[in-house]
Short mmCIF file of C-alpha atoms in Angstrom, two decimals:
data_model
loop_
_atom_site.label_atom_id
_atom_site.label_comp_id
_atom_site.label_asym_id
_atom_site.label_seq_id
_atom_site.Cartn_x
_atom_site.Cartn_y
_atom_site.Cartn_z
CA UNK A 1 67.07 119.83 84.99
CA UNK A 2 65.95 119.67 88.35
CA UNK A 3 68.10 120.21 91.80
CA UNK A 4 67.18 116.73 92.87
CA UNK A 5 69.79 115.31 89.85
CA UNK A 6 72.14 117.56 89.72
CA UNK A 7 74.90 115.59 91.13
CA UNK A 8 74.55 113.30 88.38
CA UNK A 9 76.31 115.12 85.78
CA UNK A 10 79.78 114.39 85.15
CA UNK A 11 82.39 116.77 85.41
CA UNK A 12 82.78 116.61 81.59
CA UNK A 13 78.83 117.31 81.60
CA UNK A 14 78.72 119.96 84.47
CA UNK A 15 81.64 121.84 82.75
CA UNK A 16 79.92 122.20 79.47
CA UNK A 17 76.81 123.56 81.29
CA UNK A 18 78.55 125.87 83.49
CA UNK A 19 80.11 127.40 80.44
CA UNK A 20 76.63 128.03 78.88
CA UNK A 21 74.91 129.36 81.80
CA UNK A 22 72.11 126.36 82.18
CA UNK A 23 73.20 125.71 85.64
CA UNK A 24 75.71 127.53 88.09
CA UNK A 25 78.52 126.46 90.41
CA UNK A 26 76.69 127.75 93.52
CA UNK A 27 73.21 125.25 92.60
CA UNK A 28 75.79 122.82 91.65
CA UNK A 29 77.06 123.54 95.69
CA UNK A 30 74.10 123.99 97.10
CA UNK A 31 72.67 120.83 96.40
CA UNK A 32 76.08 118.62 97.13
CA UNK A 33 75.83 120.42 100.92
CA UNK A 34 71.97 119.09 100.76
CA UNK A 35 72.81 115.63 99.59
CA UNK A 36 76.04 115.27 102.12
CA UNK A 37 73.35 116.54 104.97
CA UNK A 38 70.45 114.01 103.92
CA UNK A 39 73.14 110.69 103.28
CA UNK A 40 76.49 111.25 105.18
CA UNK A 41 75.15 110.54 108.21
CA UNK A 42 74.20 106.96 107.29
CA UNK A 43 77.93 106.61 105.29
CA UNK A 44 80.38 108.61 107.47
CA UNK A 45 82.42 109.49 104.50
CA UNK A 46 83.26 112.98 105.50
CA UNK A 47 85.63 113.93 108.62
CA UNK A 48 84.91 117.62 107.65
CA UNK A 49 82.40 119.55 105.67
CA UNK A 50 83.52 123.05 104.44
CA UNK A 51 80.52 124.51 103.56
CA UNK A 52 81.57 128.46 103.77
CA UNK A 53 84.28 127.75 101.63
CA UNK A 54 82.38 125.78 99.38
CA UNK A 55 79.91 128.51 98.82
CA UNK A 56 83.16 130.84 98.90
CA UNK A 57 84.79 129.20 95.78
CA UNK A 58 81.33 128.63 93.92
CA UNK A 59 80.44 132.31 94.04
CA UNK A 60 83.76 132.86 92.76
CA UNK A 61 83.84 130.51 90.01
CA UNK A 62 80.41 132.24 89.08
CA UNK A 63 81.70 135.50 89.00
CA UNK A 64 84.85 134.38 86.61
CA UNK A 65 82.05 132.57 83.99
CA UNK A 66 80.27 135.68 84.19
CA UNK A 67 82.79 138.09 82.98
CA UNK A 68 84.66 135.34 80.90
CA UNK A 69 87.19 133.93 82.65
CA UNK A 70 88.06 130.33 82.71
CA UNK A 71 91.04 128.58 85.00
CA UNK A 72 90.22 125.20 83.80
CA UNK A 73 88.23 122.23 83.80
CA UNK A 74 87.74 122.33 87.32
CA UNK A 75 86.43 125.60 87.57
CA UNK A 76 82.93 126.07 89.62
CA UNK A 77 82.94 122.24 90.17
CA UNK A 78 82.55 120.87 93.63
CA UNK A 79 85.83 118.19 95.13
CA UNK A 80 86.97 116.74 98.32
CA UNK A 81 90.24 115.66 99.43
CA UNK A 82 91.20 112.50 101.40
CA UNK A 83 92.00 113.97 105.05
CA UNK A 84 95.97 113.07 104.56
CA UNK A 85 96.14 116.64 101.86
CA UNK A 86 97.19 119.68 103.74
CA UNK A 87 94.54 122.30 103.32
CA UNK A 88 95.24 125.90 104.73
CA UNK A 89 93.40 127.19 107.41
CA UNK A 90 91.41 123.85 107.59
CA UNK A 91 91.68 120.86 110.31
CA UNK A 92 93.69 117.82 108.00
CA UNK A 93 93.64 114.97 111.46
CA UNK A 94 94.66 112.09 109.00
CA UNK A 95 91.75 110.20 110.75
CA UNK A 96 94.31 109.90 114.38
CA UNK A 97 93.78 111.43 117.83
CA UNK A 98 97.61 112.50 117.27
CA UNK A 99 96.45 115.28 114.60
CA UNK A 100 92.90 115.87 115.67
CA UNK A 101 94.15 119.95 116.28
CA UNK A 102 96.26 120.00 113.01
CA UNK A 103 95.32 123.14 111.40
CA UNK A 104 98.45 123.67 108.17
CA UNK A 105 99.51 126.82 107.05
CA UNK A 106 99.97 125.99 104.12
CA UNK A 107 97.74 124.02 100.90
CA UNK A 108 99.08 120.86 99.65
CA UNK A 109 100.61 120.67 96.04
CA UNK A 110 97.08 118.91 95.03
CA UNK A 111 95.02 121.49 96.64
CA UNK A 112 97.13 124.65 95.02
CA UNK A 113 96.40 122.54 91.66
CA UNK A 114 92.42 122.82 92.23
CA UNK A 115 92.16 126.02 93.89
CA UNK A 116 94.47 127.72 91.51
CA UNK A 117 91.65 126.34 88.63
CA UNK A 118 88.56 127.63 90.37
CA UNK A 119 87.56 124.37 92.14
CA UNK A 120 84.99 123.96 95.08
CA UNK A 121 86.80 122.44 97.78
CA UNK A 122 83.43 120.15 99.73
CA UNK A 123 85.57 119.10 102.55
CA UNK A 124 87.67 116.23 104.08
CA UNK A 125 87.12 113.02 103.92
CA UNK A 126 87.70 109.58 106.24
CA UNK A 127 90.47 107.44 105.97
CA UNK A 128 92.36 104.89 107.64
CA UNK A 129 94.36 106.46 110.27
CA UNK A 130 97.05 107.61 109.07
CA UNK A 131 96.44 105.77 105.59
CA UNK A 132 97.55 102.61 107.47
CA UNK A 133 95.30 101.21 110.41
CA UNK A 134 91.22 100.74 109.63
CA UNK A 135 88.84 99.93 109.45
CA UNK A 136 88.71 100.85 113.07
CA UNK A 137 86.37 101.54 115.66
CA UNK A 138 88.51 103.43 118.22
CA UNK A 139 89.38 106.07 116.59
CA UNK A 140 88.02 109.85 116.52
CA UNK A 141 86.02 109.23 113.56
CA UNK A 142 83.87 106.46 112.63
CA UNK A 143 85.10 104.51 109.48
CA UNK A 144 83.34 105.05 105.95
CA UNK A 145 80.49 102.74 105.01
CA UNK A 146 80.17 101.30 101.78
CA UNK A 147 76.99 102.98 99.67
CA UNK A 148 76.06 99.94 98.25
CA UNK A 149 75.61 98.27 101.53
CA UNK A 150 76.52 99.90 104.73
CA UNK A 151 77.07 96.71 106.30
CA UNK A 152 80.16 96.17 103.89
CA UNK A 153 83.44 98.39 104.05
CA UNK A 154 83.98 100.80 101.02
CA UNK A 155 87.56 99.57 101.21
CA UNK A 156 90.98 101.47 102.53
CA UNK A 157 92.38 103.44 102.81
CA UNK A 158 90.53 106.25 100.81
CA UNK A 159 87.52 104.91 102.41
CA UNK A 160 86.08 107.67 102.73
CA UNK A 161 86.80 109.34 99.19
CA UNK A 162 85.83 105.83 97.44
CA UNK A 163 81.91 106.13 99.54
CA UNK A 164 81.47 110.18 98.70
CA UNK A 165 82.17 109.02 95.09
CA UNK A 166 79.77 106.27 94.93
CA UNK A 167 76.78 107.90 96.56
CA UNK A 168 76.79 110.67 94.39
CA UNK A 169 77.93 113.24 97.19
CA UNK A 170 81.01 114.17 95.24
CA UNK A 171 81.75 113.53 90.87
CA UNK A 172 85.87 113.48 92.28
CA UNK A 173 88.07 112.92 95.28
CA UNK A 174 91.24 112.56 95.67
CA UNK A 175 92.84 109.83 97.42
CA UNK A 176 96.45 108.26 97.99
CA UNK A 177 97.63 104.50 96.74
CA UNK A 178 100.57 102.81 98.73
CA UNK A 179 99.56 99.03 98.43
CA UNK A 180 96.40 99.78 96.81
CA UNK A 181 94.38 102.75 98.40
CA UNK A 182 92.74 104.22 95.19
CA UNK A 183 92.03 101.11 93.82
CA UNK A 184 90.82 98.88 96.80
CA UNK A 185 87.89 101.68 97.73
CA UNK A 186 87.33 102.26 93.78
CA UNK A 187 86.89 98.51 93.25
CA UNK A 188 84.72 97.92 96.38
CA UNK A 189 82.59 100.91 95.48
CA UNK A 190 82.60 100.28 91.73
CA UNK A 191 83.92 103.82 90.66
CA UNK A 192 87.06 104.08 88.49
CA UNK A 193 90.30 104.96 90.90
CA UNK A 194 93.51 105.79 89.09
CA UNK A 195 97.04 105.16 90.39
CA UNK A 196 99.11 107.52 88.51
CA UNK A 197 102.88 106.80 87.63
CA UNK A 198 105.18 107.12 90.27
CA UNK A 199 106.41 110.73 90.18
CA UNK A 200 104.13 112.59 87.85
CA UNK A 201 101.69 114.19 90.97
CA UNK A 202 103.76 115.69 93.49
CA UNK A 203 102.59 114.67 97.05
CA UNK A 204 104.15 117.30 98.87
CA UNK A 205 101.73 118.50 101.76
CA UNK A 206 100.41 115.11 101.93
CA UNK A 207 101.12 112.95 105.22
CA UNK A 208 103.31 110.81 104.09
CA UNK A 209 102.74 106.81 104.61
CA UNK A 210 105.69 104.69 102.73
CA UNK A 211 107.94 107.62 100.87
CA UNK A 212 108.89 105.22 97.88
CA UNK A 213 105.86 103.50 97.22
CA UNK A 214 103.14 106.26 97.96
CA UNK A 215 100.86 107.70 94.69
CA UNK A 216 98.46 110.67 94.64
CA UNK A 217 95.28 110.47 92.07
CA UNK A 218 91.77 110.62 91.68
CA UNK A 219 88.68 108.44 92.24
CA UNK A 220 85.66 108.85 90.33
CA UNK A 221 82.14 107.71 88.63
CA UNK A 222 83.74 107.56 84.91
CA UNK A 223 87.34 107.63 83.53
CA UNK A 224 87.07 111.09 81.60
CA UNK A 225 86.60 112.63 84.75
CA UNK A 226 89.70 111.02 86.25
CA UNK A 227 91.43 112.40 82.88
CA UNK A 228 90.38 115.82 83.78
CA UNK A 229 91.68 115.26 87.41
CA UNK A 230 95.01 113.80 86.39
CA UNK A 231 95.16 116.68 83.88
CA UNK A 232 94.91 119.83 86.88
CA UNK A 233 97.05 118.01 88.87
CA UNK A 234 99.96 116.03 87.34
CA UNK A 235 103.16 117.96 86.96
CA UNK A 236 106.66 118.25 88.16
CA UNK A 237 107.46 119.96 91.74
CA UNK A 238 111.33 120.51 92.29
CA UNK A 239 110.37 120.30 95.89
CA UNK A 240 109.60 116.61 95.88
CA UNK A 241 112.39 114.50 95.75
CA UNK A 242 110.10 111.58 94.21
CA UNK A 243 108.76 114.25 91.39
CA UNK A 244 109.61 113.27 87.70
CA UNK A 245 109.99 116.36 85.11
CA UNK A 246 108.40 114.69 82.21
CA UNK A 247 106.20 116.18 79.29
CA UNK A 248 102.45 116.02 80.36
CA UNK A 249 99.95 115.40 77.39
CA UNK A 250 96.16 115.77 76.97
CA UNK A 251 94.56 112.96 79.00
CA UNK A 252 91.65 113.77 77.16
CA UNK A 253 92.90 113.03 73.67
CA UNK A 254 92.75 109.42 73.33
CA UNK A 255 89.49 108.70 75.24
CA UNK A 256 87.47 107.84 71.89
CA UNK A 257 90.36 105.91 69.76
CA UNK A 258 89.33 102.47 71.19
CA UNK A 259 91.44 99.72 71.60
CA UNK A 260 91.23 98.23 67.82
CA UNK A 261 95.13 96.78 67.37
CA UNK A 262 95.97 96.82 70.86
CA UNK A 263 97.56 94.40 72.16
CA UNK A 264 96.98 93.60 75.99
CA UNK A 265 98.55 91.01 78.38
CA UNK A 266 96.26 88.99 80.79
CA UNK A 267 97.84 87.14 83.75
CA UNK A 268 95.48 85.02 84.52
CA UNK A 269 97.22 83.14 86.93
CA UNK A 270 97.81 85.84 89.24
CA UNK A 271 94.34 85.68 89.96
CA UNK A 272 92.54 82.94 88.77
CA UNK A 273 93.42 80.15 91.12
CA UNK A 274 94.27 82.48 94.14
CA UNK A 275 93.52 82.34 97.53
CA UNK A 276 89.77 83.86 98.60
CA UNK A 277 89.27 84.05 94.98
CA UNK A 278 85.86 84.84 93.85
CA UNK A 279 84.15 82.96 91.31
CA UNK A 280 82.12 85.65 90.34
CA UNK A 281 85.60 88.04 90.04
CA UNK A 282 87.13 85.84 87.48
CA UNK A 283 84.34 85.83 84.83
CA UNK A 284 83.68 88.98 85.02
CA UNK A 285 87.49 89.70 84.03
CA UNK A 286 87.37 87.18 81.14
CA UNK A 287 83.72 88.62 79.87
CA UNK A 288 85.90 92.13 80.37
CA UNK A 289 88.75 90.85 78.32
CA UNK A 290 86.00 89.33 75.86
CA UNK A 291 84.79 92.58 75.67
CA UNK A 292 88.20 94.24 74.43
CA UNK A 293 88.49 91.41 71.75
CA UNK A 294 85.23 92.20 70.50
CA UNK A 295 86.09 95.67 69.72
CA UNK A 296 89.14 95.16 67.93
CA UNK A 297 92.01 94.36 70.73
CA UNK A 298 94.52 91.09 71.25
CA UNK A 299 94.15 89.48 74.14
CA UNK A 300 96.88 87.35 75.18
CA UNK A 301 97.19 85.34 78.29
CA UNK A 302 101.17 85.83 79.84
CA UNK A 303 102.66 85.06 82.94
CA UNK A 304 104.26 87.02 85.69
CA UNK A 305 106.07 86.11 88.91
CA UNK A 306 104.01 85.26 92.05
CA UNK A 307 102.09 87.47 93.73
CA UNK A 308 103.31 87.02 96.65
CA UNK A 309 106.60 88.21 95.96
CA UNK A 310 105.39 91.37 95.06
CA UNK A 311 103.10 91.35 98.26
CA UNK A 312 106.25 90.38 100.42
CA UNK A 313 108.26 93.18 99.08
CA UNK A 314 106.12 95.79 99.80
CA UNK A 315 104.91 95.25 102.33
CA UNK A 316 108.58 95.17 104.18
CA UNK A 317 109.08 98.46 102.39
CA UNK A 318 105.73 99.89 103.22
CA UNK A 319 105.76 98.72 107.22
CA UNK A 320 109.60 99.64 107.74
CA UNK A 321 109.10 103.16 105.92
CA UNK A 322 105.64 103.55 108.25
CA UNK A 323 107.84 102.99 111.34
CA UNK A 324 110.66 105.33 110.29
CA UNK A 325 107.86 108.18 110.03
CA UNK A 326 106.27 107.38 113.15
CA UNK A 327 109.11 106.41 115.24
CA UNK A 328 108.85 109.28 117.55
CA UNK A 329 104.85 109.00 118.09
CA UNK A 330 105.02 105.49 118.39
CA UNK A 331 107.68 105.41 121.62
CA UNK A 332 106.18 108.26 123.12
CA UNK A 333 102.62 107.99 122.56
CA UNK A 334 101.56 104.86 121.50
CA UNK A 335 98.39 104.91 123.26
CA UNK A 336 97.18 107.62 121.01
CA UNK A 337 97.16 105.57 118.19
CA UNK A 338 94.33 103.38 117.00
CA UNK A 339 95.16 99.31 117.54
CA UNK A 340 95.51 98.39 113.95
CA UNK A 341 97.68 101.30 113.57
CA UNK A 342 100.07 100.31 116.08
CA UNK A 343 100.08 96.63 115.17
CA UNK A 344 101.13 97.40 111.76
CA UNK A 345 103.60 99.71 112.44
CA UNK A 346 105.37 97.28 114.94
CA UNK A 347 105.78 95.25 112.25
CA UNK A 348 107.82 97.56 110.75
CA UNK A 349 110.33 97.83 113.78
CA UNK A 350 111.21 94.38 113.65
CA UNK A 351 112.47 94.47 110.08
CA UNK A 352 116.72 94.33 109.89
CA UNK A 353 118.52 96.22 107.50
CA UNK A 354 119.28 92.78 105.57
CA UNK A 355 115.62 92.08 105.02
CA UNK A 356 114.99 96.00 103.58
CA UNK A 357 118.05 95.61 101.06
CA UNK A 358 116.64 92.19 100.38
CA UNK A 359 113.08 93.61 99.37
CA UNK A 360 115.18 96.76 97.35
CA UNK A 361 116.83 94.01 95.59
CA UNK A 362 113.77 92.02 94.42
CA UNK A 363 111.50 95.28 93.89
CA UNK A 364 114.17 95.88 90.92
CA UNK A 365 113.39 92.09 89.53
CA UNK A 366 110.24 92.75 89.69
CA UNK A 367 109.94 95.71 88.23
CA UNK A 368 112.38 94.56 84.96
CA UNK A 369 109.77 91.34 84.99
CA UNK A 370 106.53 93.14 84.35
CA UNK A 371 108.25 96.47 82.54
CA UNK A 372 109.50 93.21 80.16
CA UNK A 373 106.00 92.64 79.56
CA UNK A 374 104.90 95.81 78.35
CA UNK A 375 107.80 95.77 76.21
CA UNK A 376 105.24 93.51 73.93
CA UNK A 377 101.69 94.28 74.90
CA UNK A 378 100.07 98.08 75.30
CA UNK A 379 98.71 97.19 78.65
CA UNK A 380 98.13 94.27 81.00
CA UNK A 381 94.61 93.55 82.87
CA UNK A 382 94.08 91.79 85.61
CA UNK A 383 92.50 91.65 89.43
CA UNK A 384 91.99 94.70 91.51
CA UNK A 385 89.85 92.90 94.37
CA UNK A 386 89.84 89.30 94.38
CA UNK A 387 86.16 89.09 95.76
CA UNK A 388 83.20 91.73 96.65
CA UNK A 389 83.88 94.10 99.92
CA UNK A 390 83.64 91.95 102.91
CA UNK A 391 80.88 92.78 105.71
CA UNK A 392 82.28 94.84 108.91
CA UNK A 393 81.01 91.53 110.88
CA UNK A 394 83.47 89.55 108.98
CA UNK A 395 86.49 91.68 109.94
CA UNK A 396 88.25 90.08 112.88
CA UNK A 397 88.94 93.30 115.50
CA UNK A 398 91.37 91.61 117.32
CA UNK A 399 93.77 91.23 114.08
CA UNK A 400 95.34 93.06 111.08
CA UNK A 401 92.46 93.17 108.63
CA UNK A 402 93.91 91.30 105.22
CA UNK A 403 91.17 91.12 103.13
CA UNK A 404 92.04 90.21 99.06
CA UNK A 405 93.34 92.50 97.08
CA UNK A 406 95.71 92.18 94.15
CA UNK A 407 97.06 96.34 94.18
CA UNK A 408 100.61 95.97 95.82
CA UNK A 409 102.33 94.66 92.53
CA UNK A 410 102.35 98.23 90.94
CA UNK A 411 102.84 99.85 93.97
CA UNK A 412 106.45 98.29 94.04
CA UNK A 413 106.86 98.70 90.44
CA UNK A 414 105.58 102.67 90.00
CA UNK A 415 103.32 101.34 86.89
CA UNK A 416 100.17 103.32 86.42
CA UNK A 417 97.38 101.14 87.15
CA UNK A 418 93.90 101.99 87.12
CA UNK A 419 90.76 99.86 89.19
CA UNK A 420 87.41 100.14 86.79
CA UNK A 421 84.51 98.36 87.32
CA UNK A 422 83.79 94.85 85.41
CA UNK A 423 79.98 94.03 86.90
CA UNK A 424 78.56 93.43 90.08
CA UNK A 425 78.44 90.27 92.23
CA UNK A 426 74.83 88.38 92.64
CA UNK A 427 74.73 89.99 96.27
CA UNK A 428 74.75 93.43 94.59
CA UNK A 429 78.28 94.34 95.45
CA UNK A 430 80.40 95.98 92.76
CA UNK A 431 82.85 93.61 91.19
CA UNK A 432 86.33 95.12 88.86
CA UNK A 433 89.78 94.96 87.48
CA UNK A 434 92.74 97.33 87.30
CA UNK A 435 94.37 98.24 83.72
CA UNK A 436 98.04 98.82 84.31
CA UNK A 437 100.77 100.68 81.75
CA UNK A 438 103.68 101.64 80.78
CA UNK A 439 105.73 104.33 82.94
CA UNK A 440 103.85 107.45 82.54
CA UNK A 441 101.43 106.03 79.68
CA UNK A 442 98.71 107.11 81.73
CA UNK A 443 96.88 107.77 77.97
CA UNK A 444 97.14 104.06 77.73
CA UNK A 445 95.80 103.15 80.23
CA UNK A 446 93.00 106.03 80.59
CA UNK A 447 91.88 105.06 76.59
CA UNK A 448 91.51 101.31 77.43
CA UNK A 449 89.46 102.07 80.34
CA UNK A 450 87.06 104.66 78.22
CA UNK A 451 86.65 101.58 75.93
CA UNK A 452 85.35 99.28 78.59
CA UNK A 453 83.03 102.01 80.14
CA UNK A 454 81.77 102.70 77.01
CA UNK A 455 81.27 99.27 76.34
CA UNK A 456 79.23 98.00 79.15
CA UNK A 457 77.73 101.01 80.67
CA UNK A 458 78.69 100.37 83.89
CA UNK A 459 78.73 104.11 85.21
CA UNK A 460 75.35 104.80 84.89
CA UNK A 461 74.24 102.47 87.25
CA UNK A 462 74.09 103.73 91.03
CA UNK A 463 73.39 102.46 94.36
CA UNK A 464 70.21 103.04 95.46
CA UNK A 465 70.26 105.74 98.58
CA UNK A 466 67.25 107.13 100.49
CA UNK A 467 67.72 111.49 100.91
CA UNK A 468 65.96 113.53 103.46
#
């Protein structure tokens, strides 16, 4: 195998070779520094590139394969984190002027998870600042471009981890979900992004956006590698008052059962008929759910309450909680922040304590409504993004950018939900659908996905990106 396609291999597929001495962590390095060099310039996906300590942790990871030691999956293969994780001794600016010389002491949770396994830490990548206020032009950092057309955003806010995944620069990255940040950049970019449960990956050491609706997980080019992700990192930390002790299993172990007897709920009408709605979006949803009939699973159409409930809700909770963080930032130096940031958050200091114990009050209903559903169906499919990623030209920059997404349901809920990609649009743009669960069925969810991807082949196709 030559250098030049080394960063096609899975993690699955880099582990196994790593572990038989056909390739080493350092080459595997080496050439993700070469390909960041030759197409990050064009994509702005990373804020920070940690080359010594990549080539640090590879030579390590080496040296453990060579006298028989193995951490874990993770070992000797190359990851970047979202630039809201803590990372010690390394700038983590959250994408703001207000934390451009933030340097922690300390790792993240996350971070302690990979390092502690052998993992080569790549660098940081862009975000929405402060995982709220993007895509944005006035801000330190130019905002990630979409691989499979830089004209087009990759999505937000883990812009910048959903573009290193696509264009091959990374196989995983970590990003954060509060209304839909995995899954918005993972559907624009057609990679898989996984939500976790609320509760099973601790976020402490990562900046904190909306403290009862924020999610730490992976994005990546196929779901077993987002298995192997969720695997290193999910777990309970006393020190997060969010964290959930629960029993993890092996991600891994129900990625080739299928989905024969399943039974899966489809609300179409969430989607379907909704505003900005693509054509294209909704049959390639019903040739997905085709697809899951055809190998052995019940379909059944179901409803749920509107989406704009769950959008209304919250988005009170999200915007108030966003305020409450920044309060002190936002009197003092609101210059410093980036437009859309500040708009948002004002939105959040206009909200009464009657209309946040309103929206606590229907997140409950809500949450009994769709956890009433999975009482009698395995899973439930539906929209991720309700149309291909928009062009930067078509983003207003004198207003809150709204384009459609269907995430914040499961957000409000603390389902596990996972965006995977259904096709692509006649434009070329990647086109998808998220696969939600049960509370910490993350198995579920992970095995119906593997189905799919197996089915239509989807990962193996790439966007086309010129190197050096």
């Amino acid at each position: 195998m030559s250098d030049t396609n080394l960063f096609e291999l899975s993690i699955a597929e880099a582990g196994r070779k790593l572990r038989d001495g056909s390739i080493t962590s350092l080459a595997l390095t080496e050439d993700a520094l070469s390909r960041i060099a030759a197409i990050d310039p064009a994509l702005d996906s990373f804020i920070t590139v940690t080359a010594e300590r990549a080539r640090a942790d590879a030579t390590a990871a080496d040296a453990n394969f060579s006298k028989g030691i193995d951490n874990g999956p993770m070992q000797g293969v190359p990851y970047a984190l979202k630039d809201i994780y803590d990372t010690a001794g390394i700038r983590s600016t959250c994408h703001s002027k207000l934390r451009l010389d933030n340097v922690p002491a300390a790792d993240s949770v996350v971070e302690t998870k990979f390092k502690a396994q052998g993992g080569v830490l790549l660098g940081k990548l862009a975000t929405h600042e402060f995982a709220l206020g993007g895509p944005s032009f006035d801000l330190p950092f130019p905002p990630a471009r979409n691989p499979w057309n830089r004209e087009h955003i990759p999505g937000g806010s883990s812009s910048g981890s959903g573009a290193a995944v696509a264009a091959g620069l990374v196989r995983m990255a970590m990003g954060s979900d509060t209304g839909g940040s995995i899954r918005g950049p993972a559907a624009y970019c057609g990679t898989v992004g996984l939500k976790p449960t609320y509760g099973l990956v601790s976020r402490r050491g990562v900046f904190p956006l909306s403290t009862t609706l924020d999610h730490c997980g992976p994005l990546s080019w196929t779901v077993e590698d987002s298995a192997i992700a969720l695997q290193t990192i999910a777990g309970y930390d006393a020190l997060d008052p969010a964290s959930v002790d629960v029993p993890i299993p092996d991600y891994l172990d129900g990625l080739g059962q299928g989905v024969e007897g399943l039974r899966i709920g489809l609300p179409r009408h969430f989607f379907a008929k909704a505003q900005d709605v693509s054509p294209e979006v909704v049959a390639a949803i019903d040739r997905a759910a085709e697809t899951l009939e055809k190998l052995g699973a019940v379909v059944d159409e179901i409803t749920l309450p509107d989406y704009d409930l769950f959008n209304a809700c919250g988005r009170i909770i999200m915007y108030t909680e966003a305020y409450a963080i920044h309060e002190q930032d936002y009197q003092k130096r609101p210059l410093d922040f980036g437009r859309l940031t500040y708009l948002r958050m004002t939105l959040g200091a206009f909200v009464t304590g009657a209309d946040i114990q309103q929206a606590m009050r229907l997140r409950r209903e809500l949450s009994r409504a769709v956890n009433l559903k999975l009482k009698n169906c395995d899973a439930l499919i539906t929209a991720s993004a309700l149309a291909p990623a928009p062009a930067f030209a078509d983003i207003d920059p004198n207003s809150s950018p709204n384009w459609p997404v269907q995430t914040m349901p499961f957000n409000v809920t603390g389902n596990p939900a996972m965006s995977v990609p259904t096709g692509f649009s006649a434009s070329g743009l990647p086109l998808s659908m998220q696969i939600v669960g049960r509370a910490f069925d993350e198995s579920m969810v992970l095995r119906i996905g593997a189905a799919l991807e197996s089915a239509t082949g989807l990962s193996a196709r790439r966007p086309a990106l010129a190197r050096g």
